[in-house]
PDB file of C-alpha atoms in Angstrom:
ATOM      1  CA  GLN A 258      21.873 -54.788-147.296  1.00 82.00           C
ATOM      2  CA  GLU A 259      22.364 -54.117-143.672  1.00 91.00           C
ATOM      3  CA  VAL A 260      22.624 -50.602-144.061  1.00 93.00           C
ATOM      4  CA  GLU A 261      20.096 -49.851-146.172  1.00 94.00           C
ATOM      5  CA  ASP A 262      17.774 -50.894-143.744  1.00 94.00           C
ATOM      6  CA  ILE A 263      19.934 -48.972-141.036  1.00 95.00           C
ATOM      7  CA  VAL A 264      19.251 -46.220-143.034  1.00 95.00           C
ATOM      8  CA  ARG A 265      15.333 -46.703-143.940  1.00 94.00           C
ATOM      9  CA  ARG A 266      15.300 -47.208-140.323  1.00 95.00           C
ATOM     10  CA  GLY A 267      17.066 -44.072-139.089  1.00 95.00           C
ATOM     11  CA  VAL A 268      14.791 -42.053-141.787  1.00 93.00           C
ATOM     12  CA  GLU A 269      11.393 -44.017-140.231  1.00 93.00           C
ATOM     13  CA  GLU A 270      12.089 -43.391-136.644  1.00 95.00           C
ATOM     14  CA  ASP A 271      14.295 -39.730-136.879  1.00 93.00           C
ATOM     15  CA  VAL A 272      17.244 -40.852-135.708  1.00 95.00           C
ATOM     16  CA  LYS A 273      20.196 -38.722-134.766  1.00 94.00           C
ATOM     17  CA  PRO A 274      22.959 -38.725-137.935  1.00 93.00           C
ATOM     18  CA  ASP A 275      25.671 -39.429-136.414  1.00 94.00           C
ATOM     19  CA  ASN A 276      24.112 -42.759-134.467  1.00 95.00           C
ATOM     20  CA  ILE A 277      23.212 -44.059-137.764  1.00 95.00           C
ATOM     21  CA  ALA A 278      26.772 -42.997-139.073  1.00 96.00           C
ATOM     22  CA  MET A 279      28.282 -44.725-136.022  1.00 95.00           C
ATOM     23  CA  GLU A 280      26.156 -48.013-137.172  1.00 95.00           C
ATOM     24  CA  VAL A 281      26.616 -47.653-140.770  1.00 96.00           C
ATOM     25  CA  ASN A 282      30.394 -47.391-140.051  1.00 93.00           C
ATOM     26  CA  GLY A 283      30.122 -50.693-137.720  1.00 94.00           C
ATOM     27  CA  ARG A 284      28.731 -52.684-141.130  1.00 93.00           C
ATOM     28  CA  LYS A 285      31.320 -51.249-143.674  1.00 93.00           C
ATOM     29  CA  PHE A 286      34.255 -52.507-141.486  1.00 92.00           C
ATOM     30  CA  ALA A 287      32.871 -56.052-140.475  1.00 93.00           C
ATOM     31  CA  HIS A 288      31.807 -56.253-145.120  1.00 92.00           C
ATOM     32  CA  ASP A 289      34.926 -55.109-145.846  1.00 93.00           C
ATOM     33  CA  ARG A 290      33.039 -51.778-147.955  1.00 93.00           C
ATOM     34  CA  THR A 291      34.168 -48.107-148.723  1.00 94.00           C
ATOM     35  CA  PHE A 292      33.317 -45.195-147.426  1.00 95.00           C
ATOM     36  CA  GLY A 293      32.221 -44.439-151.129  1.00 95.00           C
ATOM     37  CA  ASP A 294      29.790 -47.957-151.407  1.00 96.00           C
ATOM     38  CA  CYS A 295      28.022 -46.497-147.835  1.00 96.00           C
ATOM     39  CA  ALA A 296      27.775 -43.101-149.559  1.00 96.00           C
ATOM     40  CA  GLN A 297      26.376 -44.698-152.270  1.00 97.00           C
ATOM     41  CA  VAL A 298      23.683 -46.908-150.672  1.00 96.00           C
ATOM     42  CA  ILE A 299      23.148 -44.281-147.804  1.00 97.00           C
ATOM     43  CA  LEU A 300      21.678 -41.600-150.776  1.00 97.00           C
ATOM     44  CA  VAL A 301      19.336 -43.836-152.228  1.00 96.00           C
ATOM     45  CA  SER A 302      18.008 -45.654-149.092  1.00 95.00           C
ATOM     46  CA  MET A 303      17.436 -42.344-148.133  1.00 95.00           C
ATOM     47  CA  LEU A 304      15.392 -41.288-151.054  1.00 96.00           C
ATOM     48  CA  LYS A 305      13.597 -44.285-151.470  1.00 94.00           C
ATOM     49  CA  SER A 306      12.441 -43.412-147.944  1.00 93.00           C
ATOM     50  CA  MET A 307      10.354 -40.124-149.196  1.00 93.00           C
ATOM     51  CA  PRO A 308       6.807 -39.567-149.710  1.00 90.00           C
ATOM     52  CA  VAL A 309       5.118 -41.336-152.761  1.00 87.00           C
ATOM     53  CA  VAL A 310       4.049 -37.277-153.605  1.00 92.00           C
ATOM     54  CA  GLY A 311       2.279 -36.268-157.350  1.00 91.00           C
ATOM     55  CA  SER A 312       4.222 -33.506-158.720  1.00 95.00           C
ATOM     56  CA  ARG A 313       7.928 -33.106-159.700  1.00 94.00           C
ATOM     57  CA  LYS A 314       7.336 -29.522-157.678  1.00 96.00           C
ATOM     58  CA  GLU A 315       6.311 -31.948-154.102  1.00 96.00           C
ATOM     59  CA  ALA A 316       8.950 -34.683-155.798  1.00 95.00           C
ATOM     60  CA  PHE A 317      11.341 -31.720-155.766  1.00 96.00           C
ATOM     61  CA  ALA A 318      11.038 -30.574-152.254  1.00 96.00           C
ATOM     62  CA  SER A 319      10.476 -34.118-150.500  1.00 96.00           C
ATOM     63  CA  ALA A 320      14.315 -34.987-151.605  1.00 96.00           C
ATOM     64  CA  GLN A 321      15.522 -31.072-150.800  1.00 96.00           C
ATOM     65  CA  LYS A 322      14.476 -31.526-147.162  1.00 96.00           C
ATOM     66  CA  MET A 323      16.037 -35.085-147.246  1.00 95.00           C
ATOM     67  CA  ILE A 324      19.133 -34.249-147.963  1.00 96.00           C
ATOM     68  CA  LYS A 325      19.385 -31.068-146.649  1.00 96.00           C
ATOM     69  CA  LYS A 326      18.699 -33.170-143.000  1.00 95.00           C
ATOM     70  CA  TRP A 327      20.950 -35.786-143.886  1.00 95.00           C
ATOM     71  CA  GLN A 328      23.530 -33.914-144.975  1.00 96.00           C
ATOM     72  CA  PRO A 329      25.803 -35.123-142.482  1.00 96.00           C
ATOM     73  CA  LEU A 330      25.791 -38.163-142.771  1.00 96.00           C
ATOM     74  CA  LEU A 331      25.728 -38.424-146.210  1.00 96.00           C
ATOM     75  CA  ALA A 332      29.472 -35.828-145.637  1.00 95.00           C
ATOM     76  CA  LYS A 333      30.836 -38.431-143.859  1.00 95.00           C
ATOM     77  CA  PHE A 334      31.012 -40.981-146.126  1.00 97.00           C
ATOM     78  CA  ALA A 335      31.211 -38.972-149.379  1.00 97.00           C
ATOM     79  CA  ARG A 336      34.368 -38.402-148.772  1.00 95.00           C
ATOM     80  CA  SER A 337      36.538 -38.213-152.227  1.00 96.00           C
ATOM     81  CA  LYS A 338      35.757 -36.610-155.456  1.00 96.00           C
ATOM     82  CA  GLN A 339      35.295 -40.741-156.345  1.00 96.00           C
ATOM     83  CA  ASP A 340      32.832 -40.814-154.173  1.00 97.00           C
ATOM     84  CA  GLN A 341      30.688 -37.759-154.273  1.00 97.00           C
ATOM     85  CA  ALA A 342      31.006 -38.926-158.163  1.00 96.00           C
ATOM     86  CA  GLY A 343      29.643 -43.133-157.118  1.00 96.00           C
ATOM     87  CA  CYS A 344      26.719 -41.381-154.985  1.00 97.00           C
ATOM     88  CA  LEU A 345      25.679 -39.586-158.693  1.00 97.00           C
ATOM     89  CA  VAL A 346      25.818 -42.607-160.652  1.00 96.00           C
ATOM     90  CA  ALA A 347      23.454 -44.608-157.901  1.00 96.00           C
ATOM     91  CA  LEU A 348      21.539 -41.299-157.554  1.00 97.00           C
ATOM     92  CA  GLU A 349      20.989 -41.926-161.660  1.00 97.00           C
ATOM     93  CA  ALA A 350      19.260 -45.187-160.875  1.00 94.00           C
ATOM     94  CA  PHE A 351      16.912 -43.723-158.351  1.00 96.00           C
ATOM     95  CA  VAL A 352      16.053 -41.189-160.794  1.00 96.00           C
ATOM     96  CA  MET A 353      15.239 -43.310-163.605  1.00 96.00           C
ATOM     97  CA  ASP A 354      12.723 -45.541-161.358  1.00 94.00           C
ATOM     98  CA  ASP A 355       9.708 -46.401-162.572  1.00 92.00           C
ATOM     99  CA  HIS A 356       7.575 -44.165-160.119  1.00 90.00           C
ATOM    100  CA  TRP A 357      10.302 -41.176-160.006  1.00 94.00           C
ATOM    101  CA  VAL A 358      11.456 -40.512-163.890  1.00 94.00           C
ATOM    102  CA  LYS A 359       8.704 -38.421-164.416  1.00 94.00           C
ATOM    103  CA  PHE A 360       9.828 -36.247-162.619  1.00 95.00           C
ATOM    104  CA  LYS A 361      13.494 -35.136-164.291  1.00 95.00           C
ATOM    105  CA  LEU A 362      14.734 -34.972-160.439  1.00 96.00           C
ATOM    106  CA  MET A 363      18.099 -35.644-161.591  1.00 97.00           C
ATOM    107  CA  MET A 364      19.615 -31.915-161.940  1.00 97.00           C
ATOM    108  CA  PRO A 365      17.405 -30.574-158.800  1.00 96.00           C
ATOM    109  CA  VAL A 366      18.882 -33.379-156.754  1.00 97.00           C
ATOM    110  CA  ALA A 367      22.597 -33.172-157.671  1.00 97.00           C
ATOM    111  CA  LYS A 368      22.284 -29.465-157.676  1.00 97.00           C
ATOM    112  CA  THR A 369      21.229 -29.266-153.904  1.00 97.00           C
ATOM    113  CA  LEU A 370      23.854 -32.272-153.172  1.00 98.00           C
ATOM    114  CA  TYR A 371      26.360 -29.564-154.653  1.00 97.00           C
ATOM    115  CA  ASP A 372      24.624 -26.655-152.681  1.00 97.00           C
ATOM    116  CA  GLN A 373      24.942 -28.967-149.529  1.00 97.00           C
ATOM    117  CA  ASP A 374      28.502 -29.703-150.131  1.00 96.00           C
ATOM    118  CA  VAL A 375      27.369 -33.604-150.514  1.00 97.00           C
ATOM    119  CA  VAL A 376      29.621 -33.766-153.579  1.00 97.00           C
ATOM    120  CA  MET A 377      32.105 -31.058-155.421  1.00 97.00           C
ATOM    121  CA  GLU A 378      32.262 -29.448-158.744  1.00 96.00           C
ATOM    122  CA  GLU A 379      34.951 -31.653-159.734  1.00 96.00           C
ATOM    123  CA  ALA A 380      32.645 -34.687-158.842  1.00 97.00           C
ATOM    124  CA  VAL A 381      29.927 -33.552-160.370  1.00 97.00           C
ATOM    125  CA  LEU A 382      32.471 -32.682-163.839  1.00 96.00           C
ATOM    126  CA  LYS A 383      33.877 -36.257-163.185  1.00 95.00           C
ATOM    127  CA  TRP A 384      30.528 -37.732-163.338  1.00 96.00           C
ATOM    128  CA  ALA A 385      29.804 -35.884-166.572  1.00 96.00           C
ATOM    129  CA  ALA A 386      32.915 -36.645-168.051  1.00 95.00           C
ATOM    130  CA  GLU A 387      32.155 -40.421-167.934  1.00 95.00           C
ATOM    131  CA  ALA A 388      28.640 -41.015-168.378  1.00 93.00           C
ATOM    132  CA  GLU A 389      28.648 -44.000-171.775  1.00 93.00           C
ATOM    133  CA  ASP A 390      25.618 -45.173-172.542  1.00 94.00           C
ATOM    134  CA  SER A 391      22.210 -43.028-173.624  1.00 94.00           C
ATOM    135  CA  GLN A 392      20.904 -43.019-170.557  1.00 94.00           C
ATOM    136  CA  GLN A 393      23.552 -41.610-168.602  1.00 95.00           C
ATOM    137  CA  LYS A 394      24.614 -38.800-170.990  1.00 96.00           C
ATOM    138  CA  GLN A 395      20.470 -37.886-171.171  1.00 96.00           C
ATOM    139  CA  LEU A 396      20.869 -37.696-167.216  1.00 97.00           C
ATOM    140  CA  VAL A 397      23.496 -35.674-168.182  1.00 97.00           C
ATOM    141  CA  LYS A 398      22.599 -33.348-171.041  1.00 97.00           C
ATOM    142  CA  GLU A 399      19.884 -32.798-168.125  1.00 96.00           C
ATOM    143  CA  CYS A 400      22.058 -31.684-165.769  1.00 97.00           C
ATOM    144  CA  GLN A 401      23.567 -29.209-168.260  1.00 97.00           C
ATOM    145  CA  SER A 402      22.295 -25.821-166.356  1.00 96.00           C
ATOM    146  CA  LEU A 403      24.508 -27.288-163.626  1.00 96.00           C
ATOM    147  CA  ILE A 404      27.722 -28.005-165.171  1.00 96.00           C
ATOM    148  CA  ASP A 405      28.078 -24.940-167.177  1.00 96.00           C
ATOM    149  CA  TYR A 406      28.059 -23.328-164.587  1.00 95.00           C
ATOM    150  CA  LEU A 407      30.492 -25.240-162.279  1.00 94.00           C
ATOM    151  CA  GLN A 408      33.242 -25.119-165.279  1.00 92.00           C
ATOM    152  CA  GLN A 409      32.968 -21.634-165.829  1.00 90.00           C
ATOM    153  CA  GLU A 410      32.788 -21.034-161.498  1.00 83.00           C
ATOM    154  CA  SER A 411      36.218 -23.694-162.376  1.00 80.00           C
ATOM    155  CA  GLU A 412      37.573 -21.179-165.275  1.00 82.00           C
ATOM    156  CA  ASP A 413      37.041 -18.289-162.830  1.00 80.00           C
ATOM    157  CA  GLU A 414      39.272 -20.158-159.792  1.00 78.00           C
ATOM    158  CA  ASP A 415      42.104 -20.347-162.676  1.00 74.00           C
ATOM    159  CA  ASP A 416      41.577 -16.714-163.648  1.00 73.00           C
ATOM    160  CA  ASP A 417      42.079 -16.086-160.377  1.00 71.00           C
ATOM    161  CA  ASP A 418      45.085 -18.355-159.982  1.00 66.00           C
ATOM    162  CA  ASP A 419      46.950 -17.046-162.399  1.00 62.00           C
ATOM    163  CA  ASP A 420      45.924 -13.184-161.989  1.00 60.00           C
ATOM    164  CA  GLU A 421      47.688 -13.754-158.816  1.00 59.00           C
TER     165      GLU A 421
END
C-alpha cells in the first residue's frame, strides 16, 4: 500500500523517477519485498493513475505515454525474467478491471512494455507458457501476434547462433 501511494503521488506530482525509486527502495527493504513485488505494484499503480477515457485508442495512448515516461522507474525494479513475467501477471488484473476490460489493452500494453525494454522476450514467452486458467489463456490469445513475433525472433537468433 505504501509503494502504491508513493507511485501515485509521484505520478500526480511529476516527481523524478530516481526520487520515486529511492522511496520505493526504502519501503522494499523495510517490508522485506523483492524487486519483482515492487515492479508489479509500480506498474499497476502507474496505470491506475491514468485518466478515464472513452475509447481503446485513448486508453492505449494514455498507457503508452505513461510507460514511456516512467520506463526508468519500471526498469529499475523489473530486473529478472521472473520479475518481468510477474509484471505481466499484474497487468492481467489491471486489464480485466471493470473499467478497462472493454478496451482489450493486454496486447498493446504488453508490446509497449517490450518495446520500452521493461519486459524482455523471455519474460513474455514465460508468462504465456505459464497461463493456467481460462482468463489467462484468453489474454495470452489476445497477445498471440506478439508471442508469435517473439518466438520467430528467438528462432532466428538460434539460427544465427548455429551459423557461427
